[in-house]
Amino acid sequence: MMHIFIPSKGRPYPKTAKLLDEAGVPYTLFVEPQEAEVYRLKAKSNLIVIDKNDMGVSYVRQQILKHAKNQEIGWFWMLDDDITGLYSYSQKEGKLVKDDTAKVLKEAFSQASKTPGLVIAGLDFRQFAWSHKGKDVENTHVCACVLINAEEGWFLKYPEHLMEDKAICLDAVSAGYKTVRYTRWAFATPPMGSGDGGCQALDDRGAEMKKAVEGLLGKFGPEVITPVFKEKLGWWDCRINWKSVRG
């Protein structure tokens, strides 16, 4: 059985939920107390209300991870709430083609669950995946469309800052476990900031991203983390030397 959890805020019937409903795939939304009623009016699936409001995306991801561990769930999907489609790489056509949602999720789950030592897997963004021609990228970070092995990854914990996906993948690889980004499957989302809602307000992102980079730099050091300021976006990011993490 596949467990699919979606953190959501400000989008009572989010794009990912619509995509899964159309495919007949069950899922559970995780929402804040202040939005529980409006989600109940529009949601077509299970709903879990977390304990606090306005704590940001890292907090709700940790609540989902905690829920999975408490329920003794092994593997589960954690999907962002604005996914509009899933794709597979066609060797025949030499490109990504839109595919059946349930089929993609099941194939990726099957591949991940039989890989020893793998605790985090995920699909690539459609705009990046095509260039890899279906080749997996191992021991790196994944985000937005992620599979987590909560049983073997019992030690995993999301940090109290942004770049939470990078942080948790860094923890996994530095502990000797595996992560993988599948490029034979991919997902599509709207451009960042182009829609309403989301678990982290964009006007908070500048200061929060700087804080996150400082946190990663302090934990993993300059040999692993290189701060990078993205002028077009107006906030800090970082490059990760994954070879140094892997040893």
PDB file of C-alpha atoms in Angstrom, residues 52 55-63 157-165 167-168 171 200 207-209 211-213 215-216 219:
ATOM      1  CA  LYS A  52      -0.092  24.863  15.354  1.00  0.00           C
ATOM      2  CA  MET A  55       4.988  27.431  11.692  1.00  0.00           C
ATOM      3  CA  GLY A  56       6.286  27.094   8.131  1.00  0.00           C
ATOM      4  CA  VAL A  57       6.933  24.239   5.752  1.00  0.00           C
ATOM      5  CA  SER A  58       9.728  22.570   7.760  1.00  0.00           C
ATOM      6  CA  TYR A  59       7.429  22.221  10.764  1.00  0.00           C
ATOM      7  CA  VAL A  60       4.603  20.533   8.861  1.00  0.00           C
ATOM      8  CA  ARG A  61       7.050  18.201   7.094  1.00  0.00           C
ATOM      9  CA  GLN A  62       8.337  17.121  10.507  1.00  0.00           C
ATOM     10  CA  GLN A  63       4.754  16.545  11.672  1.00  0.00           C
ATOM     11  CA  LYS A 157      14.415  14.904  11.316  1.00  0.00           C
ATOM     12  CA  TYR A 158      13.517  18.080   9.477  1.00  0.00           C
ATOM     13  CA  PRO A 159      15.289  21.219  10.765  1.00  0.00           C
ATOM     14  CA  GLU A 160      13.578  24.334  12.089  1.00  0.00           C
ATOM     15  CA  HIS A 161      14.515  26.377   9.021  1.00  0.00           C
ATOM     16  CA  LEU A 162      14.084  26.458   5.254  1.00  0.00           C
ATOM     17  CA  MET A 163      16.164  24.354   2.839  1.00  0.00           C
ATOM     18  CA  GLU A 164      14.732  21.523   4.863  1.00  0.00           C
ATOM     19  CA  ASP A 165      14.968  19.091   1.959  1.00  0.00           C
ATOM     20  CA  ALA A 167      19.286  19.510   5.203  1.00  0.00           C
ATOM     21  CA  ILE A 168      17.588  16.139   5.632  1.00  0.00           C
ATOM     22  CA  ASP A 171      21.963  14.206   7.173  1.00  0.00           C
ATOM     23  CA  GLN A 200       6.012  29.525   3.511  1.00  0.00           C
ATOM     24  CA  ALA A 207      15.603  36.413   5.736  1.00  0.00           C
ATOM     25  CA  GLU A 208      14.656  32.774   6.267  1.00  0.00           C
ATOM     26  CA  MET A 209      16.810  31.552   3.379  1.00  0.00           C
ATOM     27  CA  LYS A 211      19.245  31.895   8.141  1.00  0.00           C
ATOM     28  CA  ALA A 212      18.984  28.457   6.543  1.00  0.00           C
ATOM     29  CA  VAL A 213      22.252  28.844   4.623  1.00  0.00           C
ATOM     30  CA  GLY A 215      22.636  26.946   9.622  1.00  0.00           C
ATOM     31  CA  LEU A 216      23.851  24.512   6.960  1.00  0.00           C
ATOM     32  CA  LYS A 219      26.709  22.336  10.633  1.00  0.00           C
TER      33      LYS A 219
END
